[in-house]
mmCIF file of C-alpha atoms in Angstrom:
data_model
loop_
_atom_site.group_PDB
_atom_site.id
_atom_site.type_symbol
_atom_site.label_atom_id
_atom_site.label_comp_id
_atom_site.label_asym_id
_atom_site.label_seq_id
_atom_site.Cartn_x
_atom_site.Cartn_y
_atom_site.Cartn_z
ATOM 1 C CA UNK A 1 155.334 86.767 27.013
ATOM 2 C CA UNK A 2 155.653 85.607 30.625
ATOM 3 C CA UNK A 3 153.281 86.712 33.412
ATOM 4 C CA UNK A 4 155.709 89.308 34.775
ATOM 5 C CA UNK A 5 156.194 90.881 31.344
ATOM 6 C CA UNK A 6 152.412 90.830 30.830
ATOM 7 C CA UNK A 7 151.870 92.673 34.114
ATOM 8 C CA UNK A 8 154.359 95.347 33.137
ATOM 9 C CA UNK A 9 152.599 95.682 29.793
ATOM 10 C CA UNK A 10 149.280 96.310 31.556
ATOM 11 C CA UNK A 11 150.856 98.990 33.717
ATOM 12 C CA UNK A 12 152.511 100.679 30.722
ATOM 13 C CA UNK A 13 149.285 100.620 28.743
ATOM 14 C CA UNK A 14 147.334 102.159 31.620
ATOM 15 C CA UNK A 15 150.030 104.745 32.305
ATOM 16 C CA UNK A 16 149.696 106.113 28.766
ATOM 17 C CA UNK A 17 146.111 107.097 29.595
ATOM 18 C CA UNK A 18 146.856 108.511 33.050
ATOM 19 C CA UNK A 19 148.212 111.996 33.459
ATOM 20 C CA UNK A 20 150.273 114.073 35.830
ATOM 21 C CA UNK A 21 150.256 113.313 39.532
ATOM 22 C CA UNK A 22 147.696 110.512 39.258
ATOM 23 C CA UNK A 23 150.102 108.492 37.089
ATOM 24 C CA UNK A 24 153.020 109.044 39.446
ATOM 25 C CA UNK A 25 151.010 108.169 42.545
ATOM 26 C CA UNK A 26 149.596 104.993 41.065
ATOM 27 C CA UNK A 27 152.886 103.826 39.578
ATOM 28 C CA UNK A 28 154.576 104.213 42.926
ATOM 29 C CA UNK A 29 151.790 102.210 44.557
ATOM 30 C CA UNK A 30 152.068 99.490 41.909
ATOM 31 C CA UNK A 31 155.847 99.199 41.979
ATOM 32 C CA UNK A 32 155.915 97.470 45.328
ATOM 33 C CA UNK A 33 153.132 95.099 44.334
ATOM 34 C CA UNK A 34 154.923 94.123 41.125
ATOM 35 C CA UNK A 35 158.210 93.461 42.876
ATOM 36 C CA UNK A 36 156.474 91.377 45.533
ATOM 37 C CA UNK A 37 154.614 89.460 42.860
ATOM 38 C CA UNK A 38 157.793 88.723 40.972
ATOM 39 C CA UNK A 39 159.244 87.084 44.053
ATOM 40 C CA UNK A 40 156.151 85.132 45.056
ATOM 41 C CA UNK A 41 154.771 84.178 41.673
ATOM 42 C CA UNK A 42 152.510 86.605 39.787
ATOM 43 C CA UNK A 43 148.736 86.160 39.757
ATOM 44 C CA UNK A 44 146.784 85.884 36.552
ATOM 45 C CA UNK A 45 146.549 88.894 34.247
ATOM 46 C CA UNK A 46 142.982 89.840 35.251
ATOM 47 C CA UNK A 47 144.109 90.290 38.837
ATOM 48 C CA UNK A 48 146.771 92.751 37.683
ATOM 49 C CA UNK A 49 144.182 94.703 35.725
ATOM 50 C CA UNK A 50 142.039 94.944 38.865
ATOM 51 C CA UNK A 51 145.068 96.019 40.891
ATOM 52 C CA UNK A 52 145.773 98.772 38.366
ATOM 53 C CA UNK A 53 142.206 100.062 38.642
ATOM 54 C CA UNK A 54 142.291 99.985 42.428
ATOM 55 C CA UNK A 55 145.608 101.849 42.489
ATOM 56 C CA UNK A 56 144.186 104.516 40.205
ATOM 57 C CA UNK A 57 141.155 105.028 42.465
ATOM 58 C CA UNK A 58 143.348 105.365 45.539
ATOM 59 C CA UNK A 59 145.590 107.848 43.755
ATOM 60 C CA UNK A 60 142.664 109.988 42.626
ATOM 61 C CA UNK A 61 141.160 109.927 46.137
ATOM 62 C CA UNK A 62 144.465 111.020 47.669
ATOM 63 C CA UNK A 63 144.850 113.874 45.210
ATOM 64 C CA UNK A 64 141.253 115.060 45.641
ATOM 65 C CA UNK A 65 141.584 115.389 49.440
ATOM 66 C CA UNK A 66 142.296 119.046 50.296
ATOM 67 C CA UNK A 67 145.043 119.873 52.789
ATOM 68 C CA UNK A 68 143.919 120.516 56.380
ATOM 69 C CA UNK A 69 142.985 124.135 57.110
ATOM 70 C CA UNK A 70 145.177 126.454 59.136
ATOM 71 C CA UNK A 71 143.381 126.990 62.445
ATOM 72 C CA UNK A 72 144.763 129.416 65.013
ATOM 73 C CA UNK A 73 142.273 128.421 67.724
ATOM 74 C CA UNK A 74 143.512 126.409 70.676
ATOM 75 C CA UNK A 75 141.197 123.548 69.730
ATOM 76 C CA UNK A 76 138.806 122.830 66.872
ATOM 77 C CA UNK A 77 136.561 120.115 65.456
ATOM 78 C CA UNK A 78 134.912 119.773 62.048
ATOM 79 C CA UNK A 79 132.306 117.039 61.858
ATOM 80 C CA UNK A 80 129.824 115.734 59.298
ATOM 81 C CA UNK A 81 126.576 115.969 61.285
ATOM 82 C CA UNK A 82 124.814 113.425 59.072
ATOM 83 C CA UNK A 83 127.405 110.663 59.435
ATOM 84 C CA UNK A 84 129.164 111.697 62.641
ATOM 85 C CA UNK A 85 132.496 111.405 60.830
ATOM 86 C CA UNK A 86 135.264 113.581 62.220
ATOM 87 C CA UNK A 87 136.666 115.560 59.263
ATOM 88 C CA UNK A 88 139.209 117.677 61.129
ATOM 89 C CA UNK A 89 140.446 117.771 64.697
ATOM 90 C CA UNK A 90 142.931 119.889 66.608
ATOM 91 C CA UNK A 91 143.305 119.103 70.309
ATOM 92 C CA UNK A 92 139.747 117.791 70.073
ATOM 93 C CA UNK A 93 139.847 115.914 73.377
ATOM 94 C CA UNK A 94 142.022 118.298 75.387
ATOM 95 C CA UNK A 95 140.106 119.722 78.362
ATOM 96 C CA UNK A 96 140.135 123.497 78.671
ATOM 97 C CA UNK A 97 138.160 126.258 80.371
ATOM 98 C CA UNK A 98 135.101 127.072 78.223
ATOM 99 C CA UNK A 99 134.902 130.768 79.059
ATOM 100 C CA UNK A 100 131.893 132.424 77.464
ATOM 101 C CA UNK A 101 131.153 129.278 75.426
ATOM 102 C CA UNK A 102 129.487 127.893 78.540
ATOM 103 C CA UNK A 103 126.602 130.253 77.732
ATOM 104 C CA UNK A 104 125.738 128.040 74.743
ATOM 105 C CA UNK A 105 125.111 125.161 77.148
ATOM 106 C CA UNK A 106 123.239 127.471 79.521
ATOM 107 C CA UNK A 107 120.897 128.637 76.755
ATOM 108 C CA UNK A 108 120.277 125.044 75.651
ATOM 109 C CA UNK A 109 119.331 123.974 79.191
ATOM 110 C CA UNK A 110 117.168 127.060 79.784
ATOM 111 C CA UNK A 111 115.167 126.527 76.593
ATOM 112 C CA UNK A 112 114.677 122.852 77.423
ATOM 113 C CA UNK A 113 113.160 123.896 80.753
ATOM 114 C CA UNK A 114 111.143 126.880 79.557
ATOM 115 C CA UNK A 115 109.944 128.833 76.537
ATOM 116 C CA UNK A 116 111.332 132.078 75.069
ATOM 117 C CA UNK A 117 108.012 133.822 75.767
ATOM 118 C CA UNK A 118 107.827 133.143 79.509
ATOM 119 C CA UNK A 119 108.409 136.031 81.890
ATOM 120 C CA UNK A 120 111.484 136.326 84.086
ATOM 121 C CA UNK A 121 111.354 138.578 87.159
ATOM 122 C CA UNK A 122 114.806 140.011 87.746
ATOM 123 C CA UNK A 123 116.414 139.832 91.176
ATOM 124 C CA UNK A 124 119.081 142.065 92.716
ATOM 125 C CA UNK A 125 122.134 140.655 90.931
ATOM 126 C CA UNK A 126 122.779 143.919 89.130
ATOM 127 C CA UNK A 127 121.401 145.963 86.229
ATOM 128 C CA UNK A 128 120.938 144.403 82.817
ATOM 129 C CA UNK A 129 121.502 146.687 79.832
ATOM 130 C CA UNK A 130 119.213 146.303 76.855
ATOM 131 C CA UNK A 131 121.216 145.262 73.794
ATOM 132 C CA UNK A 132 121.928 148.138 71.428
ATOM 133 C CA UNK A 133 120.968 150.869 73.895
ATOM 134 C CA UNK A 134 124.593 151.843 74.588
ATOM 135 C CA UNK A 135 124.088 151.839 78.335
ATOM 136 C CA UNK A 136 120.598 153.311 78.285
ATOM 137 C CA UNK A 137 117.449 151.538 79.450
ATOM 138 C CA UNK A 138 118.970 149.460 82.266
ATOM 139 C CA UNK A 139 116.721 146.742 83.680
ATOM 140 C CA UNK A 140 116.800 146.446 87.461
ATOM 141 C CA UNK A 141 115.436 144.358 90.312
ATOM 142 C CA UNK A 142 111.761 143.457 90.089
ATOM 143 C CA UNK A 143 111.441 144.244 86.394
ATOM 144 C CA UNK A 144 110.065 141.690 83.966
ATOM 145 C CA UNK A 145 111.661 140.473 80.769
ATOM 146 C CA UNK A 146 110.959 137.573 78.400
ATOM 147 C CA UNK A 147 113.327 134.608 78.733
ATOM 148 C CA UNK A 148 114.179 134.867 75.023
ATOM 149 C CA UNK A 149 115.228 138.512 75.445
ATOM 150 C CA UNK A 150 117.231 137.605 78.537
ATOM 151 C CA UNK A 151 119.107 134.955 76.563
ATOM 152 C CA UNK A 152 119.914 137.504 73.860
ATOM 153 C CA UNK A 153 121.287 139.847 76.514
ATOM 154 C CA UNK A 154 123.320 136.957 77.884
ATOM 155 C CA UNK A 155 125.123 136.592 74.559
ATOM 156 C CA UNK A 156 125.352 140.274 73.654
ATOM 157 C CA UNK A 157 126.556 141.662 76.986
ATOM 158 C CA UNK A 158 130.017 140.815 78.357
ATOM 159 C CA UNK A 159 128.993 140.826 82.032
ATOM 160 C CA UNK A 160 127.588 137.807 83.853
ATOM 161 C CA UNK A 161 124.348 139.304 85.172
ATOM 162 C CA UNK A 162 122.070 138.005 82.428
ATOM 163 C CA UNK A 163 123.487 134.459 82.654
ATOM 164 C CA UNK A 164 123.088 134.514 86.437
ATOM 165 C CA UNK A 165 119.473 135.658 86.029
ATOM 166 C CA UNK A 166 118.799 132.825 83.580
ATOM 167 C CA UNK A 167 120.230 130.306 86.048
ATOM 168 C CA UNK A 168 118.216 131.673 88.971
ATOM 169 C CA UNK A 169 114.985 131.686 86.982
ATOM 170 C CA UNK A 170 115.446 128.192 85.554
ATOM 171 C CA UNK A 171 116.732 126.273 88.590
ATOM 172 C CA UNK A 172 116.525 128.586 91.593
ATOM 173 C CA UNK A 173 120.277 128.868 92.148
ATOM 174 C CA UNK A 174 123.583 128.818 90.304
ATOM 175 C CA UNK A 175 124.514 125.444 91.814
ATOM 176 C CA UNK A 176 121.212 123.833 90.857
ATOM 177 C CA UNK A 177 121.491 125.178 87.312
ATOM 178 C CA UNK A 178 125.059 123.855 87.011
ATOM 179 C CA UNK A 179 123.722 120.442 88.041
ATOM 180 C CA UNK A 180 121.192 120.635 85.193
ATOM 181 C CA UNK A 181 123.948 121.560 82.755
ATOM 182 C CA UNK A 182 126.096 118.637 83.838
ATOM 183 C CA UNK A 183 123.171 116.222 83.629
ATOM 184 C CA UNK A 184 122.415 117.387 80.092
ATOM 185 C CA UNK A 185 126.085 117.126 79.094
ATOM 186 C CA UNK A 186 126.150 113.555 80.395
ATOM 187 C CA UNK A 187 122.944 112.721 78.533
ATOM 188 C CA UNK A 188 124.439 114.024 75.276
ATOM 189 C CA UNK A 189 127.645 112.035 75.743
ATOM 190 C CA UNK A 190 129.830 115.026 76.611
ATOM 191 C CA UNK A 191 131.553 113.022 79.316
ATOM 192 C CA UNK A 192 134.697 115.188 79.441
ATOM 193 C CA UNK A 193 132.761 118.308 80.433
ATOM 194 C CA UNK A 194 132.085 119.635 83.911
ATOM 195 C CA UNK A 195 130.362 122.972 84.542
ATOM 196 C CA UNK A 196 130.134 124.960 87.768
ATOM 197 C CA UNK A 197 128.210 128.033 86.606
ATOM 198 C CA UNK A 198 126.285 129.533 83.690
ATOM 199 C CA UNK A 199 128.470 132.611 83.402
ATOM 200 C CA UNK A 200 131.810 131.082 82.381
ATOM 201 C CA UNK A 201 133.629 132.756 85.279
ATOM 202 C CA UNK A 202 134.223 129.738 87.535
ATOM 203 C CA UNK A 203 137.816 128.572 86.895
ATOM 204 C CA UNK A 204 136.940 124.940 87.674
ATOM 205 C CA UNK A 205 134.721 124.446 84.610
ATOM 206 C CA UNK A 206 136.154 122.229 81.876
ATOM 207 C CA UNK A 207 135.092 120.987 78.434
ATOM 208 C CA UNK A 208 136.579 119.876 75.105
ATOM 209 C CA UNK A 209 136.121 120.963 71.511
ATOM 210 C CA UNK A 210 134.665 117.538 70.750
ATOM 211 C CA UNK A 211 132.077 117.842 73.537
ATOM 212 C CA UNK A 212 131.002 121.292 72.411
#
């Protein structure tokens, strides 16, 4: 038996033990290698056995990978936080307006600068409604609230008053707080992001799914 016939014999013997899609995938992968080997001079039989095993592993890996999920969002990222490997991406590096997602960055910066227990004295930006009170128990100018409670209101309430109060308490002004947010984004490597307020209402703000 010549080397080419021996290689085919190895493939046939392995194929008897493989099943279904794995066999078809691996045989397709091996076909090109066999034809190329026939033209260039086949390697020794052990090399073909190793090639068969490698083809089988690649076929099994391909079949075990699930299809990408259907995501309706404008942009999305799925990442393994332990390895940093990007598992799924949709418009990951496209810059868009963050909207209310900017409040995540605002909360991060506020908690880096202060503690949830510290007291915030509200200014005259407008009333803040206590979460769950259905419009009752409004907090007004001069009243005191814990920073942690103010951050909860920032996420629970649709208006921008709580976020503006967080910015004023943390940095003294909206512009100074935006500068803190941008400095933190730069430190974290979110180089495609630029924030102009803590409320998500400034149309100039930009970020990406990857940065977030």
